[in-house]
mmCIF file of C-alpha atoms in Angstrom:
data_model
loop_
_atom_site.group_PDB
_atom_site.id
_atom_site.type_symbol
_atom_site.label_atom_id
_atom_site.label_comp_id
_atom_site.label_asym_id
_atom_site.label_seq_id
_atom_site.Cartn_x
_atom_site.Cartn_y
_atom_site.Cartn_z
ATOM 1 C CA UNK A 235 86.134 65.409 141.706
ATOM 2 C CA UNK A 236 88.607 66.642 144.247
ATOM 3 C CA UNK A 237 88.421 70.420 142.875
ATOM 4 C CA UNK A 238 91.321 72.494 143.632
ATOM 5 C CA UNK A 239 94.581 70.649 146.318
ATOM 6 C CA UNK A 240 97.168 71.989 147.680
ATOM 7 C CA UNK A 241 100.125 70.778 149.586
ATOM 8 C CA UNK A 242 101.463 71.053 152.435
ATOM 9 C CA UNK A 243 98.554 72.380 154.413
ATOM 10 C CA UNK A 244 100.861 73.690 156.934
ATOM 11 C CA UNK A 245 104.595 74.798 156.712
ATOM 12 C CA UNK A 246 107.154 76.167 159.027
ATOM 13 C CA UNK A 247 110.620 77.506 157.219
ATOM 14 C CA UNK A 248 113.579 79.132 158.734
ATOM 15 C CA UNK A 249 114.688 82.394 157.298
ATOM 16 C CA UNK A 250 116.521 81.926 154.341
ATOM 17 C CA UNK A 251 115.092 78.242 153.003
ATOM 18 C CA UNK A 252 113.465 77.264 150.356
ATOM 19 C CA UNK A 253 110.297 75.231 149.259
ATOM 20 C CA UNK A 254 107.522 74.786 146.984
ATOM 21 C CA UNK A 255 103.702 74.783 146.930
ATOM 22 C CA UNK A 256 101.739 72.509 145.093
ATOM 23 C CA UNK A 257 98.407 72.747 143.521
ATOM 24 C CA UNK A 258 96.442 70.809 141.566
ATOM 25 C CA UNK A 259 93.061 70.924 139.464
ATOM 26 C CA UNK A 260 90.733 68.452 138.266
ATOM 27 C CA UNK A 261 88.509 70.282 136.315
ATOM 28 C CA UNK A 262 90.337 70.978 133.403
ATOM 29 C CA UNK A 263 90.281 74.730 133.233
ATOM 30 C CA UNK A 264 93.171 76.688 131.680
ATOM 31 C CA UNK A 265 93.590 79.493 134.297
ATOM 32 C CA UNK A 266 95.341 79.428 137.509
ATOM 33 C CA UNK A 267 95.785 81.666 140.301
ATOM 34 C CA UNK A 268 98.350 81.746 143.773
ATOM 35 C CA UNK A 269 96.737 84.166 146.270
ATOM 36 C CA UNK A 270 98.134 85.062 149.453
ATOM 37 C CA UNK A 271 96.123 86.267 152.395
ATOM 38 C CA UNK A 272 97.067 88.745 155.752
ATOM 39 C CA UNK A 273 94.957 89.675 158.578
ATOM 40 C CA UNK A 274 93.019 92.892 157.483
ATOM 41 C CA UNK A 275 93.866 92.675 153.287
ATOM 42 C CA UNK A 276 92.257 90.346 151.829
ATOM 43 C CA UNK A 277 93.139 88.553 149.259
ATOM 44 C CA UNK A 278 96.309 89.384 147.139
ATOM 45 C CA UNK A 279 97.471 87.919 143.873
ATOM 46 C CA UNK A 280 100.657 86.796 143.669
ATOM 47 C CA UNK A 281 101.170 85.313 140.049
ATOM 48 C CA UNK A 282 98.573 83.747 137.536
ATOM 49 C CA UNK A 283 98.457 81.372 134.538
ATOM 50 C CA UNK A 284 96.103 82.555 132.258
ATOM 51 C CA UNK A 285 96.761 79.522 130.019
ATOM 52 C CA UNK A 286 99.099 76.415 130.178
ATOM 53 C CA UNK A 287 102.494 77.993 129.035
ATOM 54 C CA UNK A 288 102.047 81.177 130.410
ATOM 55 C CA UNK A 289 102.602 83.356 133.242
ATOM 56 C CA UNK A 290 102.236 86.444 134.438
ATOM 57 C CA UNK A 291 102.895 88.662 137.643
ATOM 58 C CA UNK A 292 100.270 89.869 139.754
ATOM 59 C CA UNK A 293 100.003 92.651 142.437
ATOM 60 C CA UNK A 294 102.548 91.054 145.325
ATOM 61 C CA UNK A 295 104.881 88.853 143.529
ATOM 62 C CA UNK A 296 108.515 89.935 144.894
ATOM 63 C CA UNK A 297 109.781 87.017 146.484
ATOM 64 C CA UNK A 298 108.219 83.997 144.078
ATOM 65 C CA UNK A 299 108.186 82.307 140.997
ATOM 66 C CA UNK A 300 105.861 79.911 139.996
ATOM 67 C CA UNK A 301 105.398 77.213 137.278
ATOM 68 C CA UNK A 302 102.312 76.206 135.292
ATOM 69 C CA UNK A 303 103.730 72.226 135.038
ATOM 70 C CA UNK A 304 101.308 71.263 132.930
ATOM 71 C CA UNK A 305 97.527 72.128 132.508
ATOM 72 C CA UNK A 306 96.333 70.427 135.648
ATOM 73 C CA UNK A 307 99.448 71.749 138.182
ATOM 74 C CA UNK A 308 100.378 75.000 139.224
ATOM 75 C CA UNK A 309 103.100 76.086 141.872
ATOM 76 C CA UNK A 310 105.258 78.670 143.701
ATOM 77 C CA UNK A 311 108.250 78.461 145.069
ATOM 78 C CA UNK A 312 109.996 80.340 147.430
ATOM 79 C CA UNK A 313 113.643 80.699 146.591
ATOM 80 C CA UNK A 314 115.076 82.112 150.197
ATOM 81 C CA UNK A 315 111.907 82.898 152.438
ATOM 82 C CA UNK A 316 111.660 85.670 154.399
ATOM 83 C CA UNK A 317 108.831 86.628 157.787
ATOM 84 C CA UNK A 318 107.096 88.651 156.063
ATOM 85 C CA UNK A 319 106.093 85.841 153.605
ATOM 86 C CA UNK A 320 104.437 84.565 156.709
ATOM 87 C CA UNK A 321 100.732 84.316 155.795
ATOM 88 C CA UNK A 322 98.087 81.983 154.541
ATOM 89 C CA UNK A 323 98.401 81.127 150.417
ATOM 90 C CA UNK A 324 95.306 79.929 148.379
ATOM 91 C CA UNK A 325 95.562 78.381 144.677
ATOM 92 C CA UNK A 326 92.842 78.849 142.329
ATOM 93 C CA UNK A 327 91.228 77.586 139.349
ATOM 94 C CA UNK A 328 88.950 79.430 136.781
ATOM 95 C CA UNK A 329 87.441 78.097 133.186
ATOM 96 C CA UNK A 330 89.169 81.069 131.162
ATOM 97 C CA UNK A 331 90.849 84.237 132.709
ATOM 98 C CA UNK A 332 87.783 86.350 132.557
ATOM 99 C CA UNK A 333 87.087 88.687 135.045
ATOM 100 C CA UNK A 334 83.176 87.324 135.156
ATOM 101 C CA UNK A 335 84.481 83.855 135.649
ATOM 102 C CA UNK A 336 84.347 81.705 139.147
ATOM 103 C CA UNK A 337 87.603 81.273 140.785
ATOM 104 C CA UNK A 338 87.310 77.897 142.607
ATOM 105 C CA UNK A 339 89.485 77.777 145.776
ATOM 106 C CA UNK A 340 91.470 75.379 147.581
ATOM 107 C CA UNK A 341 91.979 74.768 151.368
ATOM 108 C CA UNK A 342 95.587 76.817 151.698
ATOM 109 C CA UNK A 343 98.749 76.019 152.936
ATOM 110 C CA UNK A 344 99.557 78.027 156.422
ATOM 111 C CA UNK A 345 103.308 79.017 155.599
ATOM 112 C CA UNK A 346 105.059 80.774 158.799
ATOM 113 C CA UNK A 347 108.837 81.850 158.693
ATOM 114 C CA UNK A 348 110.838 82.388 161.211
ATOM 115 C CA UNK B 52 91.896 102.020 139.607
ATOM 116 C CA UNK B 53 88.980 99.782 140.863
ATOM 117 C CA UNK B 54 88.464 99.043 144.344
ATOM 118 C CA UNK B 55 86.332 97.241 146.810
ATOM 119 C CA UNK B 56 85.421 98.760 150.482
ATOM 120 C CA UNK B 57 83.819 96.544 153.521
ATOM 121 C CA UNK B 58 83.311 98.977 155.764
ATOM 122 C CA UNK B 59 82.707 96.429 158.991
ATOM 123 C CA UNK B 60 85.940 94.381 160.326
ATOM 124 C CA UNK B 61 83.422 92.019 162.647
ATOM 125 C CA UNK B 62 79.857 91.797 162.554
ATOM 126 C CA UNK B 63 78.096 90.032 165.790
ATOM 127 C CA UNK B 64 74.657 88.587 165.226
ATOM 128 C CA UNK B 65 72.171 86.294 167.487
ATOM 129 C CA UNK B 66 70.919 82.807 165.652
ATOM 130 C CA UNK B 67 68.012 84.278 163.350
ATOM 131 C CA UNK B 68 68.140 87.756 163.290
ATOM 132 C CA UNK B 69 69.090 89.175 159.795
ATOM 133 C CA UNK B 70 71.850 90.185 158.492
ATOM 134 C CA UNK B 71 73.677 93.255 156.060
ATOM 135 C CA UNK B 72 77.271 93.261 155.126
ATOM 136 C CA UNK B 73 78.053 96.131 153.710
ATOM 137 C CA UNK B 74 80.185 96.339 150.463
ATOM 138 C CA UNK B 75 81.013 99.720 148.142
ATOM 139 C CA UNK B 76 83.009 99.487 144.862
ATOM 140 C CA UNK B 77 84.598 101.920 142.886
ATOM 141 C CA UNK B 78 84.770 101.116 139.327
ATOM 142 C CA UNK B 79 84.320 103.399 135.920
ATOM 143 C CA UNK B 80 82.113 100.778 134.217
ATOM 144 C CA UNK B 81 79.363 98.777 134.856
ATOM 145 C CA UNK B 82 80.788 96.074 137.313
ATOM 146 C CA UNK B 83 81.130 92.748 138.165
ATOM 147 C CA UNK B 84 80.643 91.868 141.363
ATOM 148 C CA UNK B 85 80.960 88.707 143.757
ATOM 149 C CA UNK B 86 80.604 87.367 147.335
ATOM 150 C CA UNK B 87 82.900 84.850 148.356
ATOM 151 C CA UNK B 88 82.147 82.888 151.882
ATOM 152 C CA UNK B 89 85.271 81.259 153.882
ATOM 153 C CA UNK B 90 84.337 78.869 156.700
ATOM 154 C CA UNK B 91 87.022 78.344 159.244
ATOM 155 C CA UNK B 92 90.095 76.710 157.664
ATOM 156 C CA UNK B 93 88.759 76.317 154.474
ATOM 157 C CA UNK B 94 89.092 78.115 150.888
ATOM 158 C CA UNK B 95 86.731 80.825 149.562
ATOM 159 C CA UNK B 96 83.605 79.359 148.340
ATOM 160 C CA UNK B 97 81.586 81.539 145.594
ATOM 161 C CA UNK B 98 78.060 82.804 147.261
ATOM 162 C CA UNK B 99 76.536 85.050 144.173
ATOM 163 C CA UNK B 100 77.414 87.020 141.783
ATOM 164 C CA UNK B 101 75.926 90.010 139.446
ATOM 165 C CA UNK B 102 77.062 90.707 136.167
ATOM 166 C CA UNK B 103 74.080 92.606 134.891
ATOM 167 C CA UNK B 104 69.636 92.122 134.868
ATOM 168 C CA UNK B 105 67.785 92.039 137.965
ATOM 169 C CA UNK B 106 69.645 94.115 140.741
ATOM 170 C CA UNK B 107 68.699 91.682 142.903
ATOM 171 C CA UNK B 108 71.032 88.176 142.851
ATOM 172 C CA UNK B 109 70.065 85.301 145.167
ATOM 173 C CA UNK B 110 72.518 82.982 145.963
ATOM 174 C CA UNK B 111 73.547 79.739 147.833
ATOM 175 C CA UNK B 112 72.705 78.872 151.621
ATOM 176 C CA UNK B 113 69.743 81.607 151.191
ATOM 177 C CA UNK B 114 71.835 84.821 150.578
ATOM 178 C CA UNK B 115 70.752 87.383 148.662
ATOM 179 C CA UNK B 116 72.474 90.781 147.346
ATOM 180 C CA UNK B 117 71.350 93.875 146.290
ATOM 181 C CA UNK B 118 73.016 95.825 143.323
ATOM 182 C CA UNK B 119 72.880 100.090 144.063
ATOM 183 C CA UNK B 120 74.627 102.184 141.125
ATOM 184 C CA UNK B 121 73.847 105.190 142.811
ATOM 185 C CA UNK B 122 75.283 104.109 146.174
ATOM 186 C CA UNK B 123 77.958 102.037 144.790
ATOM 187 C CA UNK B 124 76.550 99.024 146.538
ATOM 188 C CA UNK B 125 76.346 95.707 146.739
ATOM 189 C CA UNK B 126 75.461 94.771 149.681
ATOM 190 C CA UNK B 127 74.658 91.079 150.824
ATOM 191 C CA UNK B 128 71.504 89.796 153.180
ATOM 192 C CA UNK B 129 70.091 86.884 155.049
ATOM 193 C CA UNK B 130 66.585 87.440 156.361
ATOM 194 C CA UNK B 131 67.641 84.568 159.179
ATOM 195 C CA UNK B 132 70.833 83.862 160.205
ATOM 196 C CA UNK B 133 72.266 79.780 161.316
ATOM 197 C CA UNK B 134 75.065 79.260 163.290
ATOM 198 C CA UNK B 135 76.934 77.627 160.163
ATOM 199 C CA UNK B 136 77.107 81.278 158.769
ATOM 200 C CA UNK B 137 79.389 81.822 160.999
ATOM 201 C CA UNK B 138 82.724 82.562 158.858
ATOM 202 C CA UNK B 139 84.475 85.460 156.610
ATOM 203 C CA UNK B 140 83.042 87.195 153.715
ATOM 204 C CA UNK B 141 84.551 88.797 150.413
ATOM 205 C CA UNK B 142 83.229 90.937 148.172
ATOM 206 C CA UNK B 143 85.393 91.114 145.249
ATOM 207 C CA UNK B 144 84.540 93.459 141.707
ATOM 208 C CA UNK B 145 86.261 91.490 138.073
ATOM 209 C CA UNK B 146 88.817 94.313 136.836
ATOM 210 C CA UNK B 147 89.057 95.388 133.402
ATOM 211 C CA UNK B 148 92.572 93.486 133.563
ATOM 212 C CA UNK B 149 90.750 90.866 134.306
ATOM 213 C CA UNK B 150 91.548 89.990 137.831
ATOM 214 C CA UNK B 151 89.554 89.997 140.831
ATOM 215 C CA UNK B 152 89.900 92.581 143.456
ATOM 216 C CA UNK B 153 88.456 91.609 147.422
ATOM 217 C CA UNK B 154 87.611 93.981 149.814
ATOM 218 C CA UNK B 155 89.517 93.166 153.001
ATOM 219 C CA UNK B 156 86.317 90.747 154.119
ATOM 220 C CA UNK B 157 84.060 90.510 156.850
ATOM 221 C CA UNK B 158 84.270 88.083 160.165
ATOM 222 C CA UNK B 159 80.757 86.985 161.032
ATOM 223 C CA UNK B 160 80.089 85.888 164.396
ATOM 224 C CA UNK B 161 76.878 84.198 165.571
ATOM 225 C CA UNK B 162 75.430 83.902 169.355
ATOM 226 C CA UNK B 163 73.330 81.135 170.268
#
């Protein structure tokens, strides 16, 4: 099992372009989580999939969308990027949205934009 | 609104001394809380957790964590540090909306 992939693992945009961020899951769970992290905050959600078929926003998501593709695939997209989407994004997986569930990580993609 | 404190930015250690990262929670019900390691370049990987029982949670690579009501805390240990500790830690508490909320983590550093 590969766990939780993500592509690109790094990324360089000018201002203004657009891409996407892939992630995938092998281990068949229904939830799915984009995460983006900055020097001295942590961790912040962006958007989740509690299920396939559904999403929902989460704390910082100004600036995305995302799309739960099918059960195994989840991505974001950035229609026009901007520098202060520079940072370091994380997809996740989890069994059910539960808060007492595991999140299981992937490796990131380092996006900067210039 | 819940929220997770780690009071230390950087934490320097020598190979096999112990270790305490601190971690303080606010949250109006009984919590659930996590540590989350990150090795250089790599995604969070879960340590422990507590979700109720025994206040005290042992967990992968030989950490352990203490849960304190009273003080709030859940703070992790390692009686000996290894080099390979060397990396970021997050403690995170599972909101009632059901998300997780990390404290703004922990850079371990360890001297030969």
């Amino acid at each position: 099992n590969a766990g939780v992939t993500q592509t690109p693992k790094f990324q360089v945009l000018k201002t203004g372009q657009s891409m996407t961020l892939q992630c995938a899951q092998d281990m068949n769970h229904n939830s799915m989580y984009w995460y983006r992290q900055d020097p001295g905050m942590g961790l912040r959600l962006i958007y989740y999939s509690a299920s396939e078929g559904t999403t929902d926003k989460g704390e910082v998501p100004n600036g995305y969308n995302v799309s739960r593709l099918n059960k195994r695939e989840f991505s974001l997209r950035l229609e026009s990027a901007a520098p202060s989407q520079t940072s370091v994004y994380f997809c996740a997986s989890s069994e059910q949205h539960l808060f007492y569930n595991e999140q299981f990580f992937g490796p990131g993609t380092r996006l900067t934009v210039l | 609104a819940q929220s997770v404190t780690q009071p230390d930015i950087h934490i320097t250690v020598s190979e096999g001394a112990s270790l305490e990262l601190r971690c303080n929670y606010s949250y109006g019900a009984t919590p659930y809380l996590f540590w989350y390691v990150q090795s250089p370049g790599q995604g969070l990987q879960l340590l422990l957790k507590y979700f109720s029982g025994d206040t005290l949670v042992q967990g992968i690579k030989g950490f352990e964590a203490e849960f304190k009501r009273s003080q709030s805390s859940f703070n992790l240990r390692k009686p000996s540090v290894h080099w390979s500790d060397a990396a970021e830690y997050f403690c995170a508490v599972g909101s009632n909306t059901d998300k997780l909320i990390f404290g703004t983590g922990t850079r371990l550093q360890v001297f030969p």
